[in-house]
Amino acid sequence: MIQLHVCPSTLAEGFDTYSPSARKLLFDGNKVNHYMDMPSPNTDDIQIKETLSNVGRISLSGAQPKFSVLVGEDRKLRYTKEGEQGTYILKPRPNAYQILNKDDCAANEHLTMQIAEQVYKIETAPNGICFFSNDEMAYFTRRFDVAPNGGKYQQEDFAALMGYTKINGGSDFKYLNGSYEECAEIINRYVKAARVDLLRFFRLIVFNFVSLNDDAHLKNFSLINRHDEYRLSPAYDLMNTSLHLVNSRIFALDKGLFREGMTIKDTHSFGKKEFMEFGRRIGLPESLVQRELERFSQDNPLIDSLIDKSFLSDALKKQYRDSMAYRRKMLTF
């Protein structure tokens, strides 16, 4: 069993399991073990393979499997059974050959989500790290579309709201169609508090750039109806993809920021000017956009602290830190 010295959710020091603040966000204040009574699905164990054959797999986005889990009577996370409503999404280590540094995927997503929430005050889905019985690490996140009574809130991702499917948009429909400017138009069309959510959306796009998340496709943005009106959902699936992909990009969407598409020869040709124009196009005041870009471009000791305390390997901590520092610098010119 791995001995912890930080909260496996908030990364607060001095905890050997989930801290009280993490338990409040993740488990409604209840104590839950950070270890699960089951080995990783990557094991060759016959029993776990039989168990997984009866488990509902939520989806397979790219190469990363996702499983539905809930807190059992023993206060440990477990897979849902047929007919049960899961309240968490579990992401084990991927196995796809094209993914680099597979063992660090969970730590990467967890760290990126924590930086978004703690440093940049971006609302994110509550999340944490947990461990299989064989010590393998996994990432999990609380479902924000599940109501306290077990019902589900209505949620629509931007691919659906734009009317794109595999049938009319091809197998890569979530990447090939639409731009972030057109995503902003979806917010204007369906959200009453559009001005508030447009700023939230702008911050998220800038954060994806700064954190090198080039997998922010149309299905990774959603509107959710929780209080009789649609709002931009909390952020989810945030990750520094440059740590795992051989050929990373700047944006997930082929058209990039703008409706007409973008021509980006290399990362050196992109920066503040494009984001200023993007902010103008989606209706944000120039002075506000300027302040936001300055905020995202500044060094922040909390970023370094979270990286240091994260579950990433030491080599990837350096790569994560250096890559993010360079992207922040790009916002200054």
mmCIF file of C-alpha atoms in Angstrom:
data_model
loop_
_atom_site.group_PDB
_atom_site.id
_atom_site.type_symbol
_atom_site.label_atom_id
_atom_site.label_comp_id
_atom_site.label_asym_id
_atom_site.label_seq_id
_atom_site.Cartn_x
_atom_site.Cartn_y
_atom_site.Cartn_z
ATOM 1 C CA MET A 1 0.000 0.000 0.000
ATOM 2 C CA ILE A 2 1.304 3.423 -0.985
ATOM 3 C CA GLN A 3 1.767 5.820 1.933
ATOM 4 C CA LEU A 4 0.377 9.281 1.163
ATOM 5 C CA HIS A 5 1.515 12.627 2.553
ATOM 6 C CA VAL A 6 -0.905 14.841 0.630
ATOM 7 C CA CYS A 7 -4.641 14.736 0.046
ATOM 8 C CA PRO A 8 -5.203 12.709 -3.148
ATOM 9 C CA SER A 9 -7.774 15.274 -4.236
ATOM 10 C CA THR A 10 -6.735 18.808 -3.233
ATOM 11 C CA LEU A 11 -3.019 17.971 -2.810
ATOM 12 C CA ALA A 12 -3.102 19.689 0.593
ATOM 13 C CA GLU A 13 -0.153 18.610 2.724
ATOM 14 C CA GLY A 14 -0.409 16.660 5.967
ATOM 15 C CA PHE A 15 -3.059 14.121 4.935
ATOM 16 C CA ASP A 16 -2.755 10.383 4.328
ATOM 17 C CA THR A 17 -6.198 10.177 2.689
ATOM 18 C CA TYR A 18 -8.909 12.577 1.501
ATOM 19 C CA SER A 19 -8.980 15.829 3.495
ATOM 20 C CA PRO A 20 -12.242 17.152 5.017
ATOM 21 C CA SER A 21 -12.601 19.754 2.245
ATOM 22 C CA ALA A 22 -12.125 17.052 -0.390
ATOM 23 C CA ARG A 23 -14.627 14.736 1.321
ATOM 24 C CA LYS A 24 -17.192 17.528 1.291
ATOM 25 C CA LEU A 25 -16.853 18.042 -2.462
ATOM 26 C CA LEU A 26 -16.499 14.413 -3.452
ATOM 27 C CA PHE A 27 -18.483 12.403 -0.922
ATOM 28 C CA ASP A 28 -20.845 14.857 0.827
ATOM 29 C CA GLY A 29 -18.555 14.821 3.846
ATOM 30 C CA ASN A 30 -18.406 11.044 4.262
ATOM 31 C CA LYS A 31 -15.132 9.223 4.849
ATOM 32 C CA VAL A 32 -14.180 7.099 1.843
ATOM 33 C CA ASN A 33 -11.087 4.945 1.467
ATOM 34 C CA HIS A 34 -8.668 5.976 -1.299
ATOM 35 C CA TYR A 35 -8.024 2.284 -2.002
ATOM 36 C CA MET A 36 -10.481 0.058 -3.866
ATOM 37 C CA ASP A 37 -11.027 -3.649 -3.215
ATOM 38 C CA MET A 38 -10.323 -4.596 -6.798
ATOM 39 C CA PRO A 39 -7.238 -4.854 -9.003
ATOM 40 C CA SER A 40 -6.723 -2.701 -12.053
ATOM 41 C CA PRO A 41 -8.567 -3.715 -15.240
ATOM 42 C CA ASN A 42 -5.079 -3.877 -16.773
ATOM 43 C CA THR A 43 -4.296 -6.980 -14.722
ATOM 44 C CA ASP A 44 -4.422 -10.499 -16.141
ATOM 45 C CA ASP A 45 -6.554 -11.637 -13.207
ATOM 46 C CA ILE A 46 -9.398 -13.805 -14.551
ATOM 47 C CA GLN A 47 -11.821 -12.746 -11.809
ATOM 48 C CA ILE A 48 -11.482 -9.034 -12.560
ATOM 49 C CA LYS A 49 -11.963 -9.687 -16.284
ATOM 50 C CA GLU A 50 -15.189 -11.559 -15.512
ATOM 51 C CA THR A 51 -16.319 -8.707 -13.267
ATOM 52 C CA LEU A 52 -15.616 -6.107 -15.942
ATOM 53 C CA SER A 53 -17.609 -8.073 -18.490
ATOM 54 C CA ASN A 54 -20.717 -7.140 -16.482
ATOM 55 C CA VAL A 55 -19.738 -3.507 -15.884
ATOM 56 C CA GLY A 56 -21.139 -0.675 -17.968
ATOM 57 C CA ARG A 57 -18.372 1.083 -19.833
ATOM 58 C CA ILE A 58 -19.451 4.690 -20.288
ATOM 59 C CA SER A 59 -17.477 5.461 -23.428
ATOM 60 C CA LEU A 60 -14.087 5.172 -25.049
ATOM 61 C CA SER A 61 -12.844 8.665 -25.848
ATOM 62 C CA GLY A 62 -9.723 8.199 -27.892
ATOM 63 C CA ALA A 63 -7.737 5.535 -26.101
ATOM 64 C CA GLN A 64 -8.798 6.109 -22.494
ATOM 65 C CA PRO A 65 -11.469 3.812 -21.010
ATOM 66 C CA LYS A 66 -14.013 5.133 -18.517
ATOM 67 C CA PHE A 67 -16.030 3.131 -16.006
ATOM 68 C CA SER A 68 -19.046 3.950 -13.877
ATOM 69 C CA VAL A 69 -18.444 3.627 -10.119
ATOM 70 C CA LEU A 70 -20.129 4.482 -6.820
ATOM 71 C CA VAL A 71 -19.331 4.354 -3.104
ATOM 72 C CA GLY A 72 -20.243 0.967 -1.648
ATOM 73 C CA GLU A 73 -21.447 0.118 1.843
ATOM 74 C CA ASP A 74 -17.833 -0.449 2.918
ATOM 75 C CA ARG A 75 -17.041 3.195 2.017
ATOM 76 C CA LYS A 76 -14.897 2.197 -0.928
ATOM 77 C CA LEU A 77 -15.385 2.958 -4.599
ATOM 78 C CA ARG A 78 -16.632 0.007 -6.651
ATOM 79 C CA TYR A 79 -17.934 -0.670 -10.135
ATOM 80 C CA THR A 80 -21.651 -0.255 -10.657
ATOM 81 C CA LYS A 81 -23.809 -3.270 -11.339
ATOM 82 C CA GLU A 82 -26.543 -3.508 -13.935
ATOM 83 C CA GLY A 83 -29.379 -1.132 -13.048
ATOM 84 C CA GLU A 84 -27.321 0.996 -10.640
ATOM 85 C CA GLN A 85 -26.745 4.707 -11.228
ATOM 86 C CA GLY A 86 -23.074 5.543 -10.967
ATOM 87 C CA THR A 87 -22.093 8.800 -9.283
ATOM 88 C CA TYR A 88 -18.445 8.838 -10.373
ATOM 89 C CA ILE A 89 -16.441 8.216 -13.523
ATOM 90 C CA LEU A 90 -13.259 6.174 -13.119
ATOM 91 C CA LYS A 91 -10.362 6.354 -15.580
ATOM 92 C CA PRO A 92 -7.739 3.613 -15.230
ATOM 93 C CA ARG A 93 -4.396 3.693 -17.006
ATOM 94 C CA PRO A 94 -4.873 3.437 -20.797
ATOM 95 C CA ASN A 95 -3.257 0.620 -22.751
ATOM 96 C CA ALA A 96 -3.187 2.067 -26.271
ATOM 97 C CA TYR A 97 0.256 1.745 -27.851
ATOM 98 C CA GLN A 98 0.200 5.310 -29.212
ATOM 99 C CA ILE A 99 -0.083 6.864 -25.748
ATOM 100 C CA LEU A 100 3.200 7.867 -24.106
ATOM 101 C CA ASN A 101 3.787 7.792 -20.340
ATOM 102 C CA LYS A 102 0.630 5.776 -19.686
ATOM 103 C CA ASP A 103 1.326 5.446 -15.964
ATOM 104 C CA ASP A 104 1.103 9.226 -15.560
ATOM 105 C CA CYS A 105 -2.229 9.849 -17.310
ATOM 106 C CA ALA A 106 -4.252 9.833 -14.083
ATOM 107 C CA ALA A 107 -1.809 12.135 -12.283
ATOM 108 C CA ASN A 108 -1.733 14.485 -15.271
ATOM 109 C CA GLU A 109 -5.494 14.909 -15.500
ATOM 110 C CA HIS A 110 -5.796 15.301 -11.730
ATOM 111 C CA LEU A 111 -3.065 17.965 -11.590
ATOM 112 C CA THR A 112 -4.470 19.893 -14.550
ATOM 113 C CA MET A 113 -7.950 19.940 -13.040
ATOM 114 C CA GLN A 114 -6.564 21.125 -9.697
ATOM 115 C CA ILE A 115 -4.557 23.934 -11.318
ATOM 116 C CA ALA A 116 -7.656 25.057 -13.224
ATOM 117 C CA GLU A 117 -9.730 25.169 -10.027
ATOM 118 C CA GLN A 118 -7.223 26.373 -7.443
ATOM 119 C CA VAL A 119 -5.086 28.764 -9.485
ATOM 120 C CA TYR A 120 -7.441 30.111 -12.138
ATOM 121 C CA LYS A 121 -10.763 29.683 -10.280
ATOM 122 C CA ILE A 122 -12.293 27.719 -13.158
ATOM 123 C CA GLU A 123 -15.239 25.645 -11.946
ATOM 124 C CA THR A 124 -14.326 22.004 -12.426
ATOM 125 C CA ALA A 125 -15.965 18.676 -11.699
ATOM 126 C CA PRO A 126 -14.782 17.482 -8.247
ATOM 127 C CA ASN A 127 -12.002 14.956 -8.763
ATOM 128 C CA GLY A 128 -9.270 12.925 -7.147
ATOM 129 C CA ILE A 129 -6.812 10.080 -7.302
ATOM 130 C CA CYS A 130 -7.630 6.591 -6.026
ATOM 131 C CA PHE A 131 -5.754 3.300 -6.086
ATOM 132 C CA PHE A 132 -6.571 -0.230 -7.135
ATOM 133 C CA SER A 133 -5.691 -3.031 -4.730
ATOM 134 C CA ASN A 134 -2.496 -3.692 -6.722
ATOM 135 C CA ASP A 135 -1.364 -0.055 -6.096
ATOM 136 C CA GLU A 136 -2.085 1.114 -9.655
ATOM 137 C CA MET A 137 -3.285 4.701 -9.742
ATOM 138 C CA ALA A 138 -6.563 5.864 -11.314
ATOM 139 C CA TYR A 139 -8.317 9.186 -11.788
ATOM 140 C CA PHE A 140 -11.940 9.652 -10.811
ATOM 141 C CA THR A 141 -14.395 12.515 -11.000
ATOM 142 C CA ARG A 142 -17.813 13.123 -9.500
ATOM 143 C CA ARG A 143 -20.640 13.272 -12.027
ATOM 144 C CA PHE A 144 -22.227 16.712 -12.043
ATOM 145 C CA ASP A 145 -25.164 15.477 -14.129
ATOM 146 C CA VAL A 146 -26.473 13.247 -11.311
ATOM 147 C CA ALA A 147 -28.905 14.909 -8.884
ATOM 148 C CA PRO A 148 -28.883 14.256 -5.109
ATOM 149 C CA ASN A 149 -32.000 12.079 -5.503
ATOM 150 C CA GLY A 150 -30.270 9.897 -8.095
ATOM 151 C CA GLY A 151 -32.007 11.452 -11.082
ATOM 152 C CA LYS A 152 -30.115 13.022 -13.947
ATOM 153 C CA TYR A 153 -29.925 16.628 -15.044
ATOM 154 C CA GLN A 154 -30.345 17.342 -18.722
ATOM 155 C CA GLN A 155 -26.946 17.802 -20.325
ATOM 156 C CA GLU A 156 -26.046 18.382 -23.967
ATOM 157 C CA ASP A 157 -22.521 18.551 -25.358
ATOM 158 C CA PHE A 158 -21.637 21.079 -28.035
ATOM 159 C CA ALA A 159 -21.378 18.481 -30.796
ATOM 160 C CA ALA A 160 -25.023 17.557 -30.202
ATOM 161 C CA LEU A 161 -26.077 21.205 -29.900
ATOM 162 C CA MET A 162 -24.412 21.946 -33.246
ATOM 163 C CA GLY A 163 -26.061 18.900 -34.803
ATOM 164 C CA TYR A 164 -22.870 16.981 -35.591
ATOM 165 C CA THR A 165 -22.734 13.184 -35.498
ATOM 166 C CA LYS A 166 -20.578 10.492 -37.086
ATOM 167 C CA ILE A 167 -23.205 10.205 -39.816
ATOM 168 C CA ASN A 168 -23.053 13.817 -40.996
ATOM 169 C CA GLY A 169 -19.632 14.825 -39.670
ATOM 170 C CA GLY A 170 -17.437 11.779 -40.161
ATOM 171 C CA SER A 171 -15.615 9.616 -37.638
ATOM 172 C CA ASP A 172 -13.685 12.628 -36.309
ATOM 173 C CA PHE A 173 -16.755 14.876 -36.185
ATOM 174 C CA LYS A 174 -15.907 16.266 -32.748
ATOM 175 C CA TYR A 175 -12.610 17.652 -34.099
ATOM 176 C CA LEU A 176 -13.311 18.502 -37.745
ATOM 177 C CA ASN A 177 -16.413 20.638 -37.328
ATOM 178 C CA GLY A 178 -16.953 23.947 -35.609
ATOM 179 C CA SER A 179 -14.652 26.494 -34.009
ATOM 180 C CA TYR A 180 -14.482 27.985 -30.549
ATOM 181 C CA GLU A 181 -16.101 31.127 -31.943
ATOM 182 C CA GLU A 182 -19.065 29.005 -33.027
ATOM 183 C CA CYS A 183 -19.113 27.353 -29.591
ATOM 184 C CA ALA A 184 -19.559 30.820 -28.103
ATOM 185 C CA GLU A 185 -22.562 31.308 -30.385
ATOM 186 C CA ILE A 186 -24.125 28.196 -28.817
ATOM 187 C CA ILE A 187 -23.779 29.830 -25.402
ATOM 188 C CA ASN A 188 -25.381 33.015 -26.709
ATOM 189 C CA ARG A 189 -28.250 31.027 -28.175
ATOM 190 C CA TYR A 190 -29.179 28.837 -25.197
ATOM 191 C CA VAL A 191 -27.871 30.490 -22.014
ATOM 192 C CA LYS A 192 -29.804 33.317 -20.350
ATOM 193 C CA ALA A 193 -26.742 34.443 -18.402
ATOM 194 C CA ALA A 194 -24.690 34.375 -21.591
ATOM 195 C CA ARG A 195 -22.357 37.235 -20.637
ATOM 196 C CA VAL A 196 -21.267 35.395 -17.495
ATOM 197 C CA ASP A 197 -20.773 32.070 -19.244
ATOM 198 C CA LEU A 198 -18.972 33.609 -22.214
ATOM 199 C CA LEU A 199 -16.306 34.841 -19.812
ATOM 200 C CA ARG A 200 -16.150 31.382 -18.206
ATOM 201 C CA PHE A 201 -15.795 29.878 -21.675
ATOM 202 C CA PHE A 202 -13.061 32.341 -22.668
ATOM 203 C CA ARG A 203 -11.101 31.508 -19.517
ATOM 204 C CA LEU A 204 -11.408 27.813 -20.253
ATOM 205 C CA ILE A 205 -10.128 28.217 -23.817
ATOM 206 C CA VAL A 206 -7.155 30.256 -22.607
ATOM 207 C CA PHE A 207 -6.463 27.704 -19.882
ATOM 208 C CA ASN A 208 -6.524 24.862 -22.417
ATOM 209 C CA PHE A 209 -3.895 26.764 -24.394
ATOM 210 C CA VAL A 210 -1.727 27.508 -21.353
ATOM 211 C CA SER A 211 -1.959 23.942 -20.028
ATOM 212 C CA LEU A 212 -1.366 22.382 -23.475
ATOM 213 C CA ASN A 213 -4.702 20.580 -23.554
ATOM 214 C CA ASP A 214 -5.174 19.914 -27.252
ATOM 215 C CA ASP A 215 -8.088 17.511 -26.744
ATOM 216 C CA ALA A 216 -10.752 20.153 -25.980
ATOM 217 C CA HIS A 217 -13.100 18.948 -28.720
ATOM 218 C CA LEU A 218 -16.831 19.620 -29.118
ATOM 219 C CA LYS A 219 -17.893 16.824 -26.759
ATOM 220 C CA ASN A 220 -15.706 18.222 -23.980
ATOM 221 C CA PHE A 221 -17.951 21.271 -23.593
ATOM 222 C CA SER A 222 -21.534 20.974 -22.375
ATOM 223 C CA LEU A 223 -24.578 22.921 -21.290
ATOM 224 C CA ILE A 224 -26.419 21.573 -18.259
ATOM 225 C CA ASN A 225 -29.877 22.364 -16.888
ATOM 226 C CA ARG A 226 -29.775 22.094 -13.104
ATOM 227 C CA HIS A 227 -31.951 24.996 -11.951
ATOM 228 C CA ASP A 228 -34.505 25.388 -14.759
ATOM 229 C CA GLU A 229 -32.015 27.121 -17.035
ATOM 230 C CA TYR A 230 -29.036 26.090 -19.118
ATOM 231 C CA ARG A 231 -25.538 27.044 -17.998
ATOM 232 C CA LEU A 232 -22.061 26.114 -19.159
ATOM 233 C CA SER A 233 -21.163 22.956 -17.268
ATOM 234 C CA PRO A 234 -18.166 22.645 -14.958
ATOM 235 C CA ALA A 235 -14.936 21.889 -16.826
ATOM 236 C CA TYR A 236 -13.927 18.258 -17.310
ATOM 237 C CA ASP A 237 -11.340 16.152 -19.171
ATOM 238 C CA LEU A 238 -8.532 18.702 -18.741
ATOM 239 C CA MET A 239 -5.032 17.341 -19.362
ATOM 240 C CA ASN A 240 -1.602 18.441 -20.593
ATOM 241 C CA THR A 241 -1.733 16.218 -23.651
ATOM 242 C CA SER A 242 1.832 17.067 -24.728
ATOM 243 C CA LEU A 243 3.043 14.595 -22.087
ATOM 244 C CA HIS A 244 1.340 11.705 -23.867
ATOM 245 C CA LEU A 245 1.211 12.484 -27.602
ATOM 246 C CA VAL A 246 4.047 12.416 -30.123
ATOM 247 C CA ASN A 247 2.537 15.140 -32.298
ATOM 248 C CA SER A 248 0.569 17.531 -30.126
ATOM 249 C CA ARG A 249 -1.376 20.462 -31.554
ATOM 250 C CA ILE A 250 -2.387 23.913 -30.354
ATOM 251 C CA PHE A 251 -6.150 23.368 -30.539
ATOM 252 C CA ALA A 252 -8.319 20.271 -30.711
ATOM 253 C CA LEU A 253 -10.679 21.801 -33.270
ATOM 254 C CA ASP A 254 -9.240 21.939 -36.778
ATOM 255 C CA LYS A 255 -10.706 25.410 -37.307
ATOM 256 C CA GLY A 256 -9.194 26.697 -34.073
ATOM 257 C CA LEU A 257 -10.547 29.884 -32.558
ATOM 258 C CA PHE A 258 -12.271 31.397 -35.572
ATOM 259 C CA ARG A 259 -15.245 30.506 -37.740
ATOM 260 C CA GLU A 260 -13.254 30.827 -40.961
ATOM 261 C CA GLY A 261 -10.417 28.687 -39.602
ATOM 262 C CA MET A 262 -6.847 29.585 -38.756
ATOM 263 C CA THR A 263 -3.484 29.182 -40.421
ATOM 264 C CA ILE A 264 -0.899 28.438 -37.766
ATOM 265 C CA LYS A 265 2.524 27.582 -39.153
ATOM 266 C CA ASP A 266 4.003 26.813 -35.733
ATOM 267 C CA THR A 267 3.465 27.580 -32.060
ATOM 268 C CA HIS A 268 5.735 30.626 -32.281
ATOM 269 C CA SER A 269 3.256 32.378 -34.589
ATOM 270 C CA PHE A 270 0.415 32.304 -32.077
ATOM 271 C CA GLY A 271 -0.228 34.354 -28.955
ATOM 272 C CA LYS A 272 -1.862 37.382 -27.391
ATOM 273 C CA LYS A 273 -3.099 38.979 -30.624
ATOM 274 C CA GLU A 274 -5.244 35.995 -31.566
ATOM 275 C CA PHE A 275 -6.833 35.750 -28.125
ATOM 276 C CA MET A 276 -7.555 39.482 -28.103
ATOM 277 C CA GLU A 277 -9.382 39.049 -31.410
ATOM 278 C CA PHE A 278 -11.196 35.969 -30.120
ATOM 279 C CA GLY A 279 -12.402 37.865 -27.055
ATOM 280 C CA ARG A 280 -13.630 40.719 -29.249
ATOM 281 C CA ARG A 281 -15.529 38.365 -31.540
ATOM 282 C CA ILE A 282 -17.403 36.677 -28.707
ATOM 283 C CA GLY A 283 -18.441 40.009 -27.237
ATOM 284 C CA LEU A 284 -16.077 40.546 -24.305
ATOM 285 C CA PRO A 285 -14.809 44.086 -23.530
ATOM 286 C CA GLU A 286 -11.230 44.657 -24.659
ATOM 287 C CA SER A 287 -10.118 45.789 -21.209
ATOM 288 C CA LEU A 288 -11.506 42.591 -19.662
ATOM 289 C CA VAL A 289 -9.772 40.384 -22.211
ATOM 290 C CA GLN A 290 -6.527 42.246 -21.576
ATOM 291 C CA ARG A 291 -6.777 41.663 -17.829
ATOM 292 C CA GLU A 292 -7.578 37.983 -18.273
ATOM 293 C CA LEU A 293 -4.610 37.405 -20.577
ATOM 294 C CA GLU A 294 -2.314 39.184 -18.137
ATOM 295 C CA ARG A 295 -3.603 36.965 -15.335
ATOM 296 C CA PHE A 296 -3.020 33.774 -17.302
ATOM 297 C CA SER A 297 0.445 34.886 -18.446
ATOM 298 C CA GLN A 298 1.797 35.547 -14.951
ATOM 299 C CA ASP A 299 3.896 33.087 -12.999
ATOM 300 C CA ASN A 300 2.140 31.814 -9.905
ATOM 301 C CA PRO A 301 3.915 29.996 -7.052
ATOM 302 C CA LEU A 302 0.803 27.883 -6.479
ATOM 303 C CA ILE A 303 1.300 26.277 -9.897
ATOM 304 C CA ASP A 304 4.794 25.136 -8.937
ATOM 305 C CA SER A 305 3.565 23.969 -5.540
ATOM 306 C CA LEU A 306 0.791 21.845 -7.042
ATOM 307 C CA ILE A 307 3.160 20.350 -9.618
ATOM 308 C CA ASP A 308 5.674 19.469 -6.891
ATOM 309 C CA LYS A 309 3.012 17.774 -4.746
ATOM 310 C CA SER A 310 1.311 16.005 -7.643
ATOM 311 C CA PHE A 311 1.503 12.278 -8.407
ATOM 312 C CA LEU A 312 3.440 12.832 -11.638
ATOM 313 C CA SER A 313 6.864 11.242 -12.019
ATOM 314 C CA ASP A 314 9.770 13.634 -11.454
ATOM 315 C CA ALA A 315 10.709 13.710 -15.143
ATOM 316 C CA LEU A 316 7.182 14.634 -16.189
ATOM 317 C CA LYS A 317 6.905 17.247 -13.446
ATOM 318 C CA LYS A 318 9.748 19.107 -15.141
ATOM 319 C CA GLN A 319 8.228 18.687 -18.599
ATOM 320 C CA TYR A 320 4.839 19.847 -17.320
ATOM 321 C CA ARG A 321 6.349 22.894 -15.606
ATOM 322 C CA ASP A 322 8.515 23.919 -18.568
ATOM 323 C CA SER A 323 5.807 23.486 -21.197
ATOM 324 C CA MET A 324 3.266 25.477 -19.212
ATOM 325 C CA ALA A 325 5.768 28.265 -18.484
ATOM 326 C CA TYR A 326 6.482 28.609 -22.195
ATOM 327 C CA ARG A 327 2.795 28.818 -23.095
ATOM 328 C CA ARG A 328 2.238 31.494 -20.431
ATOM 329 C CA LYS A 329 5.054 33.488 -21.987
ATOM 330 C CA MET A 330 3.411 33.216 -25.404
ATOM 331 C CA LEU A 331 0.457 35.236 -24.086
ATOM 332 C CA THR A 332 2.728 38.257 -23.643
ATOM 333 C CA PHE A 333 3.541 38.758 -27.332
#
